[in-house]
Tab-separated table of C-alpha atoms in Angstrom:
chain	number	residue	atom	x	y	z
A	1	MET	CA	38.570	29.452	-14.565
A	2	ALA	CA	40.212	27.279	-11.903
A	3	PHE	CA	39.511	23.562	-11.829
A	4	ASP	CA	37.142	22.521	-9.036
A	5	PHE	CA	36.995	18.727	-8.686
A	6	LYS	CA	34.162	18.884	-6.140
A	7	SER	CA	31.896	20.857	-8.464
A	8	LEU	CA	31.966	18.240	-11.246
A	9	ASP	CA	28.785	16.261	-11.841
A	10	HIS	CA	30.255	12.930	-10.755
A	11	ILE	CA	26.869	11.199	-11.063
A	12	PHE	CA	26.470	12.239	-14.703
A	13	TYR	CA	29.941	11.079	-15.719
A	14	MET	CA	29.660	7.814	-13.802
A	15	ARG	CA	26.403	7.129	-15.620
A	16	GLU	CA	28.355	7.476	-18.860
A	17	ALA	CA	30.906	4.970	-17.580
A	18	LEU	CA	28.039	2.651	-16.610
A	19	LYS	CA	26.746	2.842	-20.188
A	20	GLU	CA	30.130	1.587	-21.379
A	21	ALA	CA	30.000	-1.170	-18.748
A	22	ALA	CA	26.548	-2.233	-19.933
A	23	PHE	CA	27.779	-2.428	-23.545
A	24	ALA	CA	30.688	-4.584	-22.377
A	25	ALA	CA	28.426	-6.897	-20.376
A	26	GLN	CA	25.942	-7.279	-23.228
A	27	SER	CA	28.753	-8.517	-25.450
A	28	GLY	CA	29.911	-11.103	-22.902
A	29	GLU	CA	32.684	-9.061	-21.279
A	30	ARG	CA	33.024	-8.068	-17.641
A	31	PRO	CA	30.758	-5.091	-16.883
A	32	ILE	CA	33.481	-2.477	-16.593
A	33	GLY	CA	33.373	0.905	-18.293
A	34	ALA	CA	35.375	4.104	-18.066
A	35	VAL	CA	35.266	7.669	-19.330
A	36	ILE	CA	37.851	10.412	-19.103
A	37	VAL	CA	36.690	13.988	-18.595
A	38	HIS	CA	38.688	17.127	-19.356
A	39	HIS	CA	37.189	20.616	-19.011
A	40	GLU	CA	33.801	19.012	-18.273
A	41	ARG	CA	33.838	17.193	-21.628
A	42	ILE	CA	34.216	13.461	-22.194
A	43	VAL	CA	37.410	13.035	-24.204
A	44	GLY	CA	37.798	9.269	-23.966
A	45	ARG	CA	35.692	6.164	-23.482
A	46	GLY	CA	36.621	2.586	-22.791
A	47	ARG	CA	35.080	-0.717	-21.840
A	48	ALA	CA	36.371	-4.162	-21.014
A	49	GLU	CA	37.180	-5.867	-24.317
A	50	HIS	CA	39.277	-8.887	-23.378
A	51	LEU	CA	37.282	-11.300	-25.532
A	52	LYS	CA	36.710	-8.963	-28.451
A	53	LYS	CA	40.383	-8.020	-28.761
A	54	HIS	CA	41.657	-11.410	-27.564
A	55	ASN	CA	43.900	-9.430	-25.252
A	56	ARG	CA	44.038	-9.619	-21.459
A	57	LEU	CA	45.332	-6.047	-21.379
A	58	ALA	CA	42.139	-4.635	-22.923
A	59	HIS	CA	40.844	-3.190	-19.649
A	60	ALA	CA	38.281	-0.387	-19.752
A	61	GLU	CA	40.646	2.140	-18.176
A	62	LEU	CA	43.483	1.324	-20.563
A	63	ASN	CA	41.172	1.583	-23.560
A	64	ALA	CA	39.967	4.983	-22.339
A	65	LEU	CA	43.539	6.136	-21.715
A	66	LEU	CA	44.644	5.042	-25.175
A	67	GLU	CA	41.763	6.934	-26.766
A	68	THR	CA	42.548	10.030	-24.703
A	69	ALA	CA	46.342	10.096	-24.574
A	70	THR	CA	46.980	11.809	-27.903
A	71	ASN	CA	44.145	14.291	-27.350
A	72	LEU	CA	45.553	15.488	-24.028
A	73	TYR	CA	49.262	15.104	-24.693
A	74	ASP	CA	49.951	18.863	-24.816
A	75	TYR	CA	47.578	19.935	-22.006
A	76	PRO	CA	48.075	20.264	-18.264
A	77	HIS	CA	46.507	17.179	-16.760
A	78	ASP	CA	45.653	18.293	-13.280
A	79	ASN	CA	42.045	18.729	-14.340
A	80	ALA	CA	41.434	15.420	-16.141
A	81	VAL	CA	39.334	12.814	-14.329
A	82	ILE	CA	38.789	9.132	-15.038
A	83	TYR	CA	35.453	7.644	-14.014
A	84	THR	CA	35.418	3.871	-13.846
A	85	THR	CA	32.752	1.448	-12.695
A	86	LEU	CA	35.198	-0.757	-10.782
A	87	GLU	CA	38.178	0.385	-8.740
A	88	PRO	CA	41.207	0.257	-11.045
A	89	CYS	CA	43.472	-2.772	-10.720
A	90	GLU	CA	47.192	-2.307	-10.114
A	91	MET	CA	47.952	-2.366	-13.845
A	92	CYS	CA	45.357	0.265	-14.680
A	93	LEU	CA	46.257	2.458	-11.717
A	94	GLY	CA	49.896	2.239	-12.739
A	95	ALA	CA	48.969	3.191	-16.300
A	96	ILE	CA	46.908	6.128	-15.029
A	97	VAL	CA	49.899	7.364	-13.038
A	98	MET	CA	52.535	6.717	-15.708
A	99	SER	CA	50.489	8.081	-18.619
A	100	ASP	CA	50.459	11.496	-16.936
A	101	VAL	CA	47.073	12.120	-18.518
A	102	VAL	CA	44.774	11.891	-15.485
A	103	ASN	CA	45.259	13.058	-11.899
A	104	HIS	CA	41.818	12.291	-10.456
A	105	VAL	CA	40.173	8.871	-10.133
A	106	VAL	CA	36.489	8.307	-9.398
A	107	PHE	CA	35.130	4.772	-9.207
A	108	ALA	CA	31.830	3.135	-8.381
A	109	LEU	CA	32.585	-0.230	-6.823
A	110	ALA	CA	35.558	-0.882	-4.532
A	111	ASP	CA	37.467	-4.035	-5.455
A	112	ARG	CA	38.294	-5.949	-2.289
A	113	TRP	CA	39.527	-8.938	-4.288
A	114	ILE	CA	42.298	-7.107	-6.175
A	115	ASN	CA	42.642	-4.457	-3.434
A	116	PRO	CA	44.944	-1.919	-5.107
A	117	SER	CA	44.872	0.464	-2.124
A	118	PRO	CA	48.410	-0.431	-0.900
A	119	MET	CA	49.698	1.258	-4.062
A	120	PHE	CA	48.842	4.587	-2.430
A	121	GLU	CA	51.704	4.104	-0.016
A	122	ILE	CA	54.044	4.682	-2.961
A	123	PRO	CA	55.023	8.390	-2.956
A	124	HIS	CA	55.057	8.583	-6.765
A	125	VAL	CA	51.438	7.414	-6.901
A	126	ARG	CA	50.306	9.846	-4.190
A	127	HIS	CA	52.061	12.656	-6.041
A	128	HIS	CA	50.154	11.969	-9.281
A	129	ILE	CA	46.680	11.105	-7.974
A	130	GLN	CA	45.186	14.177	-6.343
A	131	ASN	CA	41.725	12.718	-5.701
A	132	TYR	CA	40.763	9.050	-5.351
A	133	VAL	CA	37.049	8.754	-4.679
A	134	GLY	CA	34.958	5.594	-4.526
A	135	GLY	CA	31.300	4.726	-4.087
A	136	VAL	CA	29.806	6.915	-6.826
A	137	LEU	CA	26.798	4.934	-8.135
A	138	GLU	CA	28.145	1.851	-6.384
A	139	LYS	CA	24.737	0.139	-6.282
A	140	GLU	CA	24.223	0.597	-10.015
A	141	SER	CA	27.605	-0.923	-10.793
A	142	ALA	CA	26.969	-3.816	-8.408
A	143	ALA	CA	23.609	-4.425	-10.103
A	144	LEU	CA	25.366	-4.904	-13.461
A	145	TRP	CA	27.762	-7.380	-11.886
A	146	GLN	CA	24.847	-9.158	-10.191
A	147	GLN	CA	23.040	-9.452	-13.505
A	148	TYR	CA	25.980	-10.606	-15.628
A	149	ARG	CA	28.691	-11.954	-13.284
A	150	PRO	CA	27.208	-12.668	-9.833
A	151	ASP	CA	30.029	-15.020	-8.782
A	152	GLU	CA	32.613	-12.342	-9.470
A	153	LEU	CA	30.584	-9.794	-7.515
A	154	VAL	CA	31.070	-11.961	-4.415
A	155	LEU	CA	34.833	-11.801	-4.959
A	156	ILE	CA	34.742	-8.035	-5.484
A	157	HIS	CA	32.639	-7.431	-2.366
A	158	ASP	CA	34.170	-9.945	-0.001
A	159	GLY	CA	37.710	-10.301	-1.272
A	160	ARG	CA	37.554	-14.070	-1.002
A	161	LYS	CA	37.219	-16.999	-3.319
A	162	LEU	CA	33.958	-18.917	-3.532
């Protein structure tokens, strides 16, 4: 059966990423969660764990990629999708591209503060990311930020410092 990105239940998978974000927020982390889906099955989960791991690289997307990378190493990756509650930063987007595990990115909340969109001018990035879709359950993600990190939500929405 051919992979059909549009037929995936993006709402369902983003809700799973939001669950990871809620777990992160409840433990004092930023409310960011991610899941990776392959053949309509979640094969990796991640959440922001900077404080827990005492590591600034412990982003939700990287944690999900690390959990998934060995599972998908020998498979074609043009049908793996990462769902993340916040648009991936440059580091995470670079890791998504360079890991060669995921070729589709779906996010809830656009990040106007970090603003990684100029990375899509790089031909290598455009070659690896076949779909880059934002706004899926955006309000739900914003509500988590509003509840746990309202000052940061202003930065994310407006792209400016307070």
